[in-house]
mmCIF file with all atom_site columns, C-alpha atoms in Angstrom:
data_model
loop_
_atom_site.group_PDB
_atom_site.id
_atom_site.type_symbol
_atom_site.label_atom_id
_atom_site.label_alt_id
_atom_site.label_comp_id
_atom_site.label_asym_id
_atom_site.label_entity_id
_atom_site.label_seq_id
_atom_site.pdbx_PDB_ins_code
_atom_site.Cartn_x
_atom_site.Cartn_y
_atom_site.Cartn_z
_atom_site.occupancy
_atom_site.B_iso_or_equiv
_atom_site.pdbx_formal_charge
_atom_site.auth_seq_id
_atom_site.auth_comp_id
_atom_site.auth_asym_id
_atom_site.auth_atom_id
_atom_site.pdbx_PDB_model_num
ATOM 1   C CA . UNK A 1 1   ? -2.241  -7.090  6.078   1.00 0.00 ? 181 UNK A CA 1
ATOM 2   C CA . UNK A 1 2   ? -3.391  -5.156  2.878   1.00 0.00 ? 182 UNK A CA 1
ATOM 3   C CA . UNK A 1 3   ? -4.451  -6.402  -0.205  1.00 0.00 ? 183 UNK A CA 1
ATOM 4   C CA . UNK A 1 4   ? -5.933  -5.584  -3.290  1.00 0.00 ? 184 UNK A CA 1
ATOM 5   C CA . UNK A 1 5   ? -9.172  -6.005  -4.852  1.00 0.00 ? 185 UNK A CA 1
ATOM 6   C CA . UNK A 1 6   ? -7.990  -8.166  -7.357  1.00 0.00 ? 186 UNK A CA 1
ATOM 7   C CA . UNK A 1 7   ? -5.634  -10.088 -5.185  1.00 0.00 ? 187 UNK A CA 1
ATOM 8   C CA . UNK A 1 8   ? -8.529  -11.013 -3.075  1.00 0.00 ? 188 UNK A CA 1
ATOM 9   C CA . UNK A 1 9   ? -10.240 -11.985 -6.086  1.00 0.00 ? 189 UNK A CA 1
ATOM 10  C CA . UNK A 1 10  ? -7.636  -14.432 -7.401  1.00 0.00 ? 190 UNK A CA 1
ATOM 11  C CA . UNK A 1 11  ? -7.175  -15.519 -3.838  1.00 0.00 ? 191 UNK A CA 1
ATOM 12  C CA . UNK A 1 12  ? -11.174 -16.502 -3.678  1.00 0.00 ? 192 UNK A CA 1
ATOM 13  C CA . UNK A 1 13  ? -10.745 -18.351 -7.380  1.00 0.00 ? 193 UNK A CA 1
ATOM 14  C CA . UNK A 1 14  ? -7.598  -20.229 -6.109  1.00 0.00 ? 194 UNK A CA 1
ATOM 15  C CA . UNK A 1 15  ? -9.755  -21.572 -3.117  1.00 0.00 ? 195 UNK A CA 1
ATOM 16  C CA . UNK A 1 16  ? -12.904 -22.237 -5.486  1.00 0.00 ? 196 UNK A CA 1
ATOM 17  C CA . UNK A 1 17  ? -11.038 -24.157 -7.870  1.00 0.00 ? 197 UNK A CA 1
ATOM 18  C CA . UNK A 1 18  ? -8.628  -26.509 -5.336  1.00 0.00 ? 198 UNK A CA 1
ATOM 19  C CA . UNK A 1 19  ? -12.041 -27.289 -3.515  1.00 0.00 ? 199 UNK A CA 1
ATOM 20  C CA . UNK A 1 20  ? -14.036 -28.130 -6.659  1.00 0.00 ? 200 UNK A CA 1
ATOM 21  C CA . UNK A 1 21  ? -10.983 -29.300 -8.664  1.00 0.00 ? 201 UNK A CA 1
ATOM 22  C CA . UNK A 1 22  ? -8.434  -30.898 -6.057  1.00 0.00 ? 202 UNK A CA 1
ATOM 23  C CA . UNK A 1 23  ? -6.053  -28.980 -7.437  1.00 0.00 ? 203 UNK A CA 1
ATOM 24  C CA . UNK A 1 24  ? -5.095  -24.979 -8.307  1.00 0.00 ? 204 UNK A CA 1
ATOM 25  C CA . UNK A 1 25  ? -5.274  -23.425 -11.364 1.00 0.00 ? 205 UNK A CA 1
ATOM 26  C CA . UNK A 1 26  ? -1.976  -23.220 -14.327 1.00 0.00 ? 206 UNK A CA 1
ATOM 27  C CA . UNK A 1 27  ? -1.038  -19.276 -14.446 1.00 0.00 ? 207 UNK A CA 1
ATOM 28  C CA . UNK A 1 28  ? -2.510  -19.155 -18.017 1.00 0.00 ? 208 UNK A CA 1
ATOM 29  C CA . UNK A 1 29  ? -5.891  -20.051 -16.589 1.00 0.00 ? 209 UNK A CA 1
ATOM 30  C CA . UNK A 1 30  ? -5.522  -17.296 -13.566 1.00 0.00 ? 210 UNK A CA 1
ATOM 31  C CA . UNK A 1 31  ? -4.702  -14.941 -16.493 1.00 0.00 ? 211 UNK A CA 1
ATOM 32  C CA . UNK A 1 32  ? -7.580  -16.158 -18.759 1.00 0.00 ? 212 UNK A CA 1
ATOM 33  C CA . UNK A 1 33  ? -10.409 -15.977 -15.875 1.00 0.00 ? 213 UNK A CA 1
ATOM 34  C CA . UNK A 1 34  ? -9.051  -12.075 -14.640 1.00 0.00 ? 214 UNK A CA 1
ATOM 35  C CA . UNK A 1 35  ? -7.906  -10.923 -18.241 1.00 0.00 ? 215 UNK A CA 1
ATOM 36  C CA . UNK A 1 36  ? -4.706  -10.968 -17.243 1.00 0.00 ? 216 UNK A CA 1
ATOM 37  C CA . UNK A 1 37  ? -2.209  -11.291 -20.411 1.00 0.00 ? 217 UNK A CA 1
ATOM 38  C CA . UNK A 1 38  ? 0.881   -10.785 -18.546 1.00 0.00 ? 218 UNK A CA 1
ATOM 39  C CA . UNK A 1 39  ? 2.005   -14.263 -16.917 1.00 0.00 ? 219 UNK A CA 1
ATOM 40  C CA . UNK A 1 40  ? 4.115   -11.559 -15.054 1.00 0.00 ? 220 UNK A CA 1
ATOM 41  C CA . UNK A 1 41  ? 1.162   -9.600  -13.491 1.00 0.00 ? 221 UNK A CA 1
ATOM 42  C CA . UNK A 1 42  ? -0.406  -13.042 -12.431 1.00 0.00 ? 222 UNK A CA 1
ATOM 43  C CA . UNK A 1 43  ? 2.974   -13.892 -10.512 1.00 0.00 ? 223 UNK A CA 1
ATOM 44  C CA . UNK A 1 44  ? 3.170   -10.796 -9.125  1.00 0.00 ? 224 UNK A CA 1
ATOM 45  C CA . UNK A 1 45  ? -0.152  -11.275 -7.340  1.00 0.00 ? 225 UNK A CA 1
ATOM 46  C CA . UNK A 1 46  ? 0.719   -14.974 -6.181  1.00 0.00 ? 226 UNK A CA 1
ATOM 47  C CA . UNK A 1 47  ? 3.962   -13.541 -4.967  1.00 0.00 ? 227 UNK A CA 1
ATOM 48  C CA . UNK A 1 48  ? 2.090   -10.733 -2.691  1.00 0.00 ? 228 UNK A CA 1
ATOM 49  C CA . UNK A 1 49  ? -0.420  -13.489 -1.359  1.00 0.00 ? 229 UNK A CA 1
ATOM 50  C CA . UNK A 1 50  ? 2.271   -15.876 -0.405  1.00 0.00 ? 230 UNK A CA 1
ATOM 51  C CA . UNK A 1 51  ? 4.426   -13.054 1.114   1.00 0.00 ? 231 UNK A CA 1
ATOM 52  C CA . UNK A 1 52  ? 1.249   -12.032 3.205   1.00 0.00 ? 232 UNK A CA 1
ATOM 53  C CA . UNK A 1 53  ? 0.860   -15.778 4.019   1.00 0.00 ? 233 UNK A CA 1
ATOM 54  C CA . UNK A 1 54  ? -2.091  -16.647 2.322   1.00 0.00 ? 234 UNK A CA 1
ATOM 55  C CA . UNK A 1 55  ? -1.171  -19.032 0.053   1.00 0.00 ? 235 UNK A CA 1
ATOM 56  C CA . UNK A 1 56  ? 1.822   -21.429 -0.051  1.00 0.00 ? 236 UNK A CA 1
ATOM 57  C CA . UNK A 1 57  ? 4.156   -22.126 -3.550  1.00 0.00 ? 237 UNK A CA 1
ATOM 58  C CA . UNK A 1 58  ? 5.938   -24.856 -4.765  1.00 0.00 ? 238 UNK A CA 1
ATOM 59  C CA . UNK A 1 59  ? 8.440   -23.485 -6.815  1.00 0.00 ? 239 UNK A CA 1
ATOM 60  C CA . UNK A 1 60  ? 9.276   -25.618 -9.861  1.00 0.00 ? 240 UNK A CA 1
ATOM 61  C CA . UNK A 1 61  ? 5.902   -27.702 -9.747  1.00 0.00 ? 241 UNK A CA 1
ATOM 62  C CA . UNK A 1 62  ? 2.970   -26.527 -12.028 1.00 0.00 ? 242 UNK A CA 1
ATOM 63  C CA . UNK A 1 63  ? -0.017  -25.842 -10.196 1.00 0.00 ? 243 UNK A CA 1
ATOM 64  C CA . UNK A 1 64  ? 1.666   -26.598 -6.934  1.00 0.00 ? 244 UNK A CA 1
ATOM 65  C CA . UNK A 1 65  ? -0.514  -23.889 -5.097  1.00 0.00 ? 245 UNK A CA 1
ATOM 66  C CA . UNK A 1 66  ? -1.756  -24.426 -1.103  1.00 0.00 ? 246 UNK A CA 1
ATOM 67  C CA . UNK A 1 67  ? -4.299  -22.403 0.504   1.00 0.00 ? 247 UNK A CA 1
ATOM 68  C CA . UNK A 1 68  ? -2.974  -21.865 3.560   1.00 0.00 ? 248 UNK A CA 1
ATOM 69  C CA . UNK A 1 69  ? -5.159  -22.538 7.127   1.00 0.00 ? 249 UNK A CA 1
ATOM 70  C CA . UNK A 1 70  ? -7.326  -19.989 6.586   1.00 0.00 ? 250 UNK A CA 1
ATOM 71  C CA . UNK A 1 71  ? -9.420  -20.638 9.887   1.00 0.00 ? 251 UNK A CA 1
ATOM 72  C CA . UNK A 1 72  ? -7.304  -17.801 11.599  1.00 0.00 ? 252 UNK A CA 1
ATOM 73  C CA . UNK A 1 73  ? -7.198  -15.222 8.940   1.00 0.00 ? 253 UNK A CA 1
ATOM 74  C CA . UNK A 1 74  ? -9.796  -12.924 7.998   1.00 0.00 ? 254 UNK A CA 1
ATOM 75  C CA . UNK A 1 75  ? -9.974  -12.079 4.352   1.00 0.00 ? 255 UNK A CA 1
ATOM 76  C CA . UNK A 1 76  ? -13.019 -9.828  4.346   1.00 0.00 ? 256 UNK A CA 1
ATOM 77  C CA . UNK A 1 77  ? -11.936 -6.713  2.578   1.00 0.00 ? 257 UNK A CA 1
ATOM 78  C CA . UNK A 1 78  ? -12.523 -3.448  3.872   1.00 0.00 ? 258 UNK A CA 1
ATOM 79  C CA . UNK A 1 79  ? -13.433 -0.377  1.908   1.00 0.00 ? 259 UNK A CA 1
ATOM 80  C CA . UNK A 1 80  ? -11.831 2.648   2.490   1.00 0.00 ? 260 UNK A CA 1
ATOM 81  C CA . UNK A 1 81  ? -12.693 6.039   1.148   1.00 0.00 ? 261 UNK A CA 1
ATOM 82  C CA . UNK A 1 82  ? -9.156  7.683   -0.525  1.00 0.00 ? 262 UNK A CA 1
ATOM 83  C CA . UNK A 1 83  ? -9.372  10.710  0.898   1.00 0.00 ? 263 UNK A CA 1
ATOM 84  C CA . UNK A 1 84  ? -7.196  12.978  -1.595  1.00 0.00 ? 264 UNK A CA 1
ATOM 85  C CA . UNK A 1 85  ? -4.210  13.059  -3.978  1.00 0.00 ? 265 UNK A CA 1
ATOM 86  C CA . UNK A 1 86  ? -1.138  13.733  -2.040  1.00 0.00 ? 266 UNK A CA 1
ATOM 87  C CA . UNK A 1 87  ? 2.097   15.061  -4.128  1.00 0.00 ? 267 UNK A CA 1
ATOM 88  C CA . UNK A 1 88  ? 5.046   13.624  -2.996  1.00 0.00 ? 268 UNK A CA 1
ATOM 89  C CA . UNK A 1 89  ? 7.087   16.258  -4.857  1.00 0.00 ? 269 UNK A CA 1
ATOM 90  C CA . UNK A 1 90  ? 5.867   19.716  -3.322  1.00 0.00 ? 270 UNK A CA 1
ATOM 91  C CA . UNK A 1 91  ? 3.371   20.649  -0.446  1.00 0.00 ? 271 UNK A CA 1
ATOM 92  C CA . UNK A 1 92  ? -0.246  20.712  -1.956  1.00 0.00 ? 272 UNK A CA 1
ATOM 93  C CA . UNK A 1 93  ? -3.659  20.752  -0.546  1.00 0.00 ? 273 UNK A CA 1
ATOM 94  C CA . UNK A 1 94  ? -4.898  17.475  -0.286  1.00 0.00 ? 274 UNK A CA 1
ATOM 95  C CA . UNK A 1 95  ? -7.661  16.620  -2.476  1.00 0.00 ? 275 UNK A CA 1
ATOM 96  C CA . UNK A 1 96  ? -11.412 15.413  -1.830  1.00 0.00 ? 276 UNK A CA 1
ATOM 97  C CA . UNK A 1 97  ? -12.841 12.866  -4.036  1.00 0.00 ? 277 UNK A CA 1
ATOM 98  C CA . UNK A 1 98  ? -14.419 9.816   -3.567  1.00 0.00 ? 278 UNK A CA 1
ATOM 99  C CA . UNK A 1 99  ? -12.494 6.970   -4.603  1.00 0.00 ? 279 UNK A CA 1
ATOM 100 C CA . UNK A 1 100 ? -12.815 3.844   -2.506  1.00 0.00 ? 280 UNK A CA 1
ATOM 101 C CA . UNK A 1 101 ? -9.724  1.125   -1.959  1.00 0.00 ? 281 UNK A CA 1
ATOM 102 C CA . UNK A 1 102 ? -10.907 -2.100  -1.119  1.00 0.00 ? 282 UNK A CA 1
ATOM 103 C CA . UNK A 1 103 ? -8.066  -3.865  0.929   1.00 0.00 ? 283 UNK A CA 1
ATOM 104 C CA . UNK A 1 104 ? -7.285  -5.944  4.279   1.00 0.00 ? 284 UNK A CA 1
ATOM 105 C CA . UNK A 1 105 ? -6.160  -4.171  7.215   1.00 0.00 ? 285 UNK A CA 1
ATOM 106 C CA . UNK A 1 106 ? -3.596  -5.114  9.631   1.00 0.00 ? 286 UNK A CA 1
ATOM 107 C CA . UNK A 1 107 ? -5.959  -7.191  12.278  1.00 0.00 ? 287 UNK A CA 1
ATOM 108 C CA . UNK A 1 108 ? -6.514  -4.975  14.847  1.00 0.00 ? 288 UNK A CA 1
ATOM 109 C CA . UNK A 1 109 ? -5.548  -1.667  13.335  1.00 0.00 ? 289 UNK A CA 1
ATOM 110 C CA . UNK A 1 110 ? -8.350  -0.122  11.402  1.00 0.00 ? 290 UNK A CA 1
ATOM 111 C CA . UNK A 1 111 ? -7.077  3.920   12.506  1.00 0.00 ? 291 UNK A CA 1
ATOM 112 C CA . UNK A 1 112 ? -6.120  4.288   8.812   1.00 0.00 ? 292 UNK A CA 1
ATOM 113 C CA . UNK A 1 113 ? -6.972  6.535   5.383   1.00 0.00 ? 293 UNK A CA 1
ATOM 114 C CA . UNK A 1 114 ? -5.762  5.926   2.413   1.00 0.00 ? 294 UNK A CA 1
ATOM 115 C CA . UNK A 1 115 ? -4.031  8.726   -0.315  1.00 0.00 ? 295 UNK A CA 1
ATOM 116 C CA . UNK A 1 116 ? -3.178  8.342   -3.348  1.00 0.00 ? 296 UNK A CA 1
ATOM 117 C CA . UNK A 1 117 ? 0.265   9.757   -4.278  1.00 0.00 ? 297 UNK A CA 1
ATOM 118 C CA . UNK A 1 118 ? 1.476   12.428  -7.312  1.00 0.00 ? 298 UNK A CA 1
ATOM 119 C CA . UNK A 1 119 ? 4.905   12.458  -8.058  1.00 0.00 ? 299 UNK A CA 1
ATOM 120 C CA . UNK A 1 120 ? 8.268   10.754  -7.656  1.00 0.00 ? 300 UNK A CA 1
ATOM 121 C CA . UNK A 1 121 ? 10.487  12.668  -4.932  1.00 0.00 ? 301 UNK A CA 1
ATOM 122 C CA . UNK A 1 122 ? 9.347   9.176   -3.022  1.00 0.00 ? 302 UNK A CA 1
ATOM 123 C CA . UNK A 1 123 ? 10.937  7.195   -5.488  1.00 0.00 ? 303 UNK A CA 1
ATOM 124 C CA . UNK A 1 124 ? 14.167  5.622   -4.165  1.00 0.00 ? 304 UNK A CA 1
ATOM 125 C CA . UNK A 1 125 ? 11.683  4.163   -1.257  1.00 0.00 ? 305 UNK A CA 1
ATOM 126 C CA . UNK A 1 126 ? 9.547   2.782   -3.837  1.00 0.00 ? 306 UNK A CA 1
ATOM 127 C CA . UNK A 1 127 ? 6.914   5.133   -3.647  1.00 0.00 ? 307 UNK A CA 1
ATOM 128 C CA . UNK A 1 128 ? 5.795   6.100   -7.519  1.00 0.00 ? 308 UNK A CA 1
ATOM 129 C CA . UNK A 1 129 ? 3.391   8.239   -8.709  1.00 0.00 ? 309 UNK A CA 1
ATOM 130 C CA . UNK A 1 130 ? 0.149   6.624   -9.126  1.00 0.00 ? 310 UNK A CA 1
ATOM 131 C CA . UNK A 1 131 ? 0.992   4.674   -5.635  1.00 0.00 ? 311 UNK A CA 1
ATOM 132 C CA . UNK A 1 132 ? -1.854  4.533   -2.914  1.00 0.00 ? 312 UNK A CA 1
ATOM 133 C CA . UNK A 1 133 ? -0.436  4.979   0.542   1.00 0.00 ? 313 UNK A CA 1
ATOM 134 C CA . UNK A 1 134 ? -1.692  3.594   3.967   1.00 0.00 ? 314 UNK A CA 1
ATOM 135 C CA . UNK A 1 135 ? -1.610  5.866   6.635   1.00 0.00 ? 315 UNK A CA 1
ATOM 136 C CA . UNK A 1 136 ? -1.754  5.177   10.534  1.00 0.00 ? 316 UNK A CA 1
ATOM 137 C CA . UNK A 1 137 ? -3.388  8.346   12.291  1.00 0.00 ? 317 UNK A CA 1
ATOM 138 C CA . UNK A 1 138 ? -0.687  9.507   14.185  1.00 0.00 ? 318 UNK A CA 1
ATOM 139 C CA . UNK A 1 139 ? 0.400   12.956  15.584  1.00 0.00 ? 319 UNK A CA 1
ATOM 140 C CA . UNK A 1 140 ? 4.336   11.935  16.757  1.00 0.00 ? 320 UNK A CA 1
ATOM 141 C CA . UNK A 1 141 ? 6.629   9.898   14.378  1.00 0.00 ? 321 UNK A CA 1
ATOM 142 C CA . UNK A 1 142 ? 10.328  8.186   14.979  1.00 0.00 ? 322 UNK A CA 1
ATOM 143 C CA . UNK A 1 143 ? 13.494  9.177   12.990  1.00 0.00 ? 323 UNK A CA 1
ATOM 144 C CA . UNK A 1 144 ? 13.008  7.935   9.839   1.00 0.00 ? 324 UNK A CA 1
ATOM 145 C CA . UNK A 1 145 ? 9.825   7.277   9.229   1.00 0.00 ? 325 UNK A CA 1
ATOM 146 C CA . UNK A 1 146 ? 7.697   8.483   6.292   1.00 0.00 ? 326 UNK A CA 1
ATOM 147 C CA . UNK A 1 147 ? 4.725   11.086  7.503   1.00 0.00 ? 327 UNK A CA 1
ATOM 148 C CA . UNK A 1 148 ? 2.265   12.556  6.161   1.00 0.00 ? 328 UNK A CA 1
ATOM 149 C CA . UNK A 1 149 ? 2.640   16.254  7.383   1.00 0.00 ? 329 UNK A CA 1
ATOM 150 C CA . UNK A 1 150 ? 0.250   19.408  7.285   1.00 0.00 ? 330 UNK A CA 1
ATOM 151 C CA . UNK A 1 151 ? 1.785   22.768  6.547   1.00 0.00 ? 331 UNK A CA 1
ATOM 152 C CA . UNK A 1 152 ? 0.354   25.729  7.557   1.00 0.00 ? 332 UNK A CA 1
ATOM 153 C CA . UNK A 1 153 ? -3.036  23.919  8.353   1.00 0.00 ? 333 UNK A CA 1
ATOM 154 C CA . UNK A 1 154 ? -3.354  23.743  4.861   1.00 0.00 ? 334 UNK A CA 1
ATOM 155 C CA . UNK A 1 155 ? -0.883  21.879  2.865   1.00 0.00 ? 335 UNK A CA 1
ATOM 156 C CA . UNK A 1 156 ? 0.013   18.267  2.989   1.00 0.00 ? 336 UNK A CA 1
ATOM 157 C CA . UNK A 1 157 ? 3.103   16.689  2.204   1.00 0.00 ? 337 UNK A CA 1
ATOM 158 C CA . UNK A 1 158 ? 4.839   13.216  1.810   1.00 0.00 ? 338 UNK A CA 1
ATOM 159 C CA . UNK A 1 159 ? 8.261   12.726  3.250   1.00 0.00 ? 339 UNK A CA 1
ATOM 160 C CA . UNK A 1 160 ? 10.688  11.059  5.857   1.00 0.00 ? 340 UNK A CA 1
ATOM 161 C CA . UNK A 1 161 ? 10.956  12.433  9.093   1.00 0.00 ? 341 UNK A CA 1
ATOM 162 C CA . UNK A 1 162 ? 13.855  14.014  11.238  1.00 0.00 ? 342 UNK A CA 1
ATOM 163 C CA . UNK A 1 163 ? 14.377  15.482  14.290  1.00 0.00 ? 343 UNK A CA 1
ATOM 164 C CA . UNK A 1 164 ? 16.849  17.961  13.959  1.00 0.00 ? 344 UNK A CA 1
ATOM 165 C CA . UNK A 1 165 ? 18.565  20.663  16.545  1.00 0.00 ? 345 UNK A CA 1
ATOM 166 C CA . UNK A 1 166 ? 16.184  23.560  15.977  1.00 0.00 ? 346 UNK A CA 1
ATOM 167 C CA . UNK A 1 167 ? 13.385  21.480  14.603  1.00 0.00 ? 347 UNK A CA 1
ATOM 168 C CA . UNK A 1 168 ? 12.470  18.973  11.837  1.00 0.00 ? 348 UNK A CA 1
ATOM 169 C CA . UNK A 1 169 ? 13.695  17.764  8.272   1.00 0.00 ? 349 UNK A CA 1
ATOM 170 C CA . UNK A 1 170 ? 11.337  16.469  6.244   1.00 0.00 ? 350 UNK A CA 1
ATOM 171 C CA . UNK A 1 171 ? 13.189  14.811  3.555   1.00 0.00 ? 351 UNK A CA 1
ATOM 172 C CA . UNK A 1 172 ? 12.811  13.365  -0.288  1.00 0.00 ? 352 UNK A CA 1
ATOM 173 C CA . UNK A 1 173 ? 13.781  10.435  -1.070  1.00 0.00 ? 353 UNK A CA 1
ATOM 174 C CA . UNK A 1 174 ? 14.882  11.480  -4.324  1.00 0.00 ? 354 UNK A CA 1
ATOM 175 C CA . UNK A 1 175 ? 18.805  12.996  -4.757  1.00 0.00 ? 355 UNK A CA 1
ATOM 176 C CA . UNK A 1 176 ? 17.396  15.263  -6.942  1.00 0.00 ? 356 UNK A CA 1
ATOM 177 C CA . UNK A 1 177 ? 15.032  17.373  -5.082  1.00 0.00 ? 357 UNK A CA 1
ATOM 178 C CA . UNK A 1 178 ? 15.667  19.447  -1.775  1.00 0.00 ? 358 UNK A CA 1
ATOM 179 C CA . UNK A 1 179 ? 14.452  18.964  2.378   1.00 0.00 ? 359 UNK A CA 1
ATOM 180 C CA . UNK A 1 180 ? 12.187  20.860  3.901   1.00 0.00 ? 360 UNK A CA 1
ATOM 181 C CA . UNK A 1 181 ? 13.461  22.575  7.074   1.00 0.00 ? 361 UNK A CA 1
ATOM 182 C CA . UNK A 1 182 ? 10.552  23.600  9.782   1.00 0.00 ? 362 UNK A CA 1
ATOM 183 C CA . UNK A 1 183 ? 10.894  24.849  13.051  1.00 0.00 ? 363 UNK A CA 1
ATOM 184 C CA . UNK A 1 184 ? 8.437   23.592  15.833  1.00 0.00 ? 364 UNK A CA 1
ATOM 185 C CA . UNK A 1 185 ? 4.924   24.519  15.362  1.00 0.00 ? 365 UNK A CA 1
ATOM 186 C CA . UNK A 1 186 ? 5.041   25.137  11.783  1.00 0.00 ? 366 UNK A CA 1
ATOM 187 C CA . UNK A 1 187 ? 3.888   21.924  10.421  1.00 0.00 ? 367 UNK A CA 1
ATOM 188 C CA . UNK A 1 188 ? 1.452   18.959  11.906  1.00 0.00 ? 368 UNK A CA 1
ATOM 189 C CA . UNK A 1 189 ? 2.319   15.477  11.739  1.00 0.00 ? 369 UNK A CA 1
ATOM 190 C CA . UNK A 1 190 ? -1.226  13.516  10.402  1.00 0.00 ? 370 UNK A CA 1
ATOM 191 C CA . UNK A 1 191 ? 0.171   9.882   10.153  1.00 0.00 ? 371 UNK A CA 1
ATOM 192 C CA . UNK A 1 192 ? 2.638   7.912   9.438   1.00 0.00 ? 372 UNK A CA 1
ATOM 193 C CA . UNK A 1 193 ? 3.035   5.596   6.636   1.00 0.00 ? 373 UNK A CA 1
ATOM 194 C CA . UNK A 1 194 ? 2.515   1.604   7.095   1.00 0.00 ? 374 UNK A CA 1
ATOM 195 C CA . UNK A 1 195 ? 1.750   0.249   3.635   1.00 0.00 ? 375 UNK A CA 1
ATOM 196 C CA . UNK A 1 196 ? 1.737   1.178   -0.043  1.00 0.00 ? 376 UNK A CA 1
ATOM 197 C CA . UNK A 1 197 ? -0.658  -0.341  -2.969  1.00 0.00 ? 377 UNK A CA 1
ATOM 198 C CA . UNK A 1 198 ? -0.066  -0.076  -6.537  1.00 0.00 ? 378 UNK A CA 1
ATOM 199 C CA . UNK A 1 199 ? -2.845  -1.309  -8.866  1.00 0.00 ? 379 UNK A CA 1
ATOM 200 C CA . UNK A 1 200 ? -1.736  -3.753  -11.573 1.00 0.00 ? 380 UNK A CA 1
#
């Protein structure tokens, strides 16, 4: 389960306020108390806590928000250093720096690092530039699935993975730009991708 910073913080105000209250907050006062002036941006973060089934919605009643039993779910976010910029475009080096993602791991499954992704070749699987990815540490990945992959023990690149006759595709997800062929032994497979944040 991964969520944001600021998801877990509207998701401790919705509890606050239905305990002291009886009942949850309008979306204008969610907006007002996180300086939120979208009423868009505020859905968007009820929609991503109901979908991760932490909250329950009404639709077509104000304020008809419901905490869901929380007794079995453990919202205690977990920081996680991003360990570089990744281009999704062309093989770079990934990047150090020190930025840290607070978020909520899948229970169970804390074998993950985050990157944080530069450019759009990604794009048709709704990976953008800007996007953090989640990444289980992994050295095999199925047909299909998007890896993280080390060239030449230097070089890291985003892209979906194929086995092909004489070795591997690593392909874009973006019409416009060109797979990568490698044979056997010319690349490394660091993880494989399970989640994807984008900060509102």
């Amino acid at each position: 389960m991964f969520i944001t910073k600021r998801q877990k913080e509207i998701y401790q105000y919705l509890k606050d306020h239905i305990r002291d209250k009886g009942y949850a907050p309008s979306i204008a006062e969610i907006g007002k108390q996180f300086k939120l002036s979208s009423p868009a941006t505020v859905h968007k973060h009820l929609v991503h806590l109901e979908s991760k089934g932490l909250i329950l919605k009404h639709q077509h009643l104000s304020r008809a928000i419901e905490i869901v039993d929380e007794r079995s779910i453990d919202v205690s976010p977990r920081e996680y250093t991003v360990l570089g910029h990744i281009v999704a475009g062309k093989p770079i080096e990934v990047l150090e720096n020190r930025e840290v993602m607070s978020f909520l791991p899948d229970p169970g499954n804390t074998n993950v690092f985050v990157l944080r992704v530069k450019g759009n070749s990604m794009i048709e699987d709704h990976i953008k530039d800007g996007d953090y990815v989640i990444v289980e540490k992994r050295d095999s990945a199925n047909n299909g699935e998007t890896v993280v992959a080390l060239l030449e023990n230097e070089r890291a690149t985003l892209k979906r993975f194929y086995k092909e006759a004489d070795g591997v595709r690593l392909q874009p997800a973006n019409p416009n730009m060109s797979p990568i062929f490698l044979r056997q032994g010319d690349f490394k497979i660091q993880g494989v991708v399970i989640g994807v944040m984008r900060k509102f």
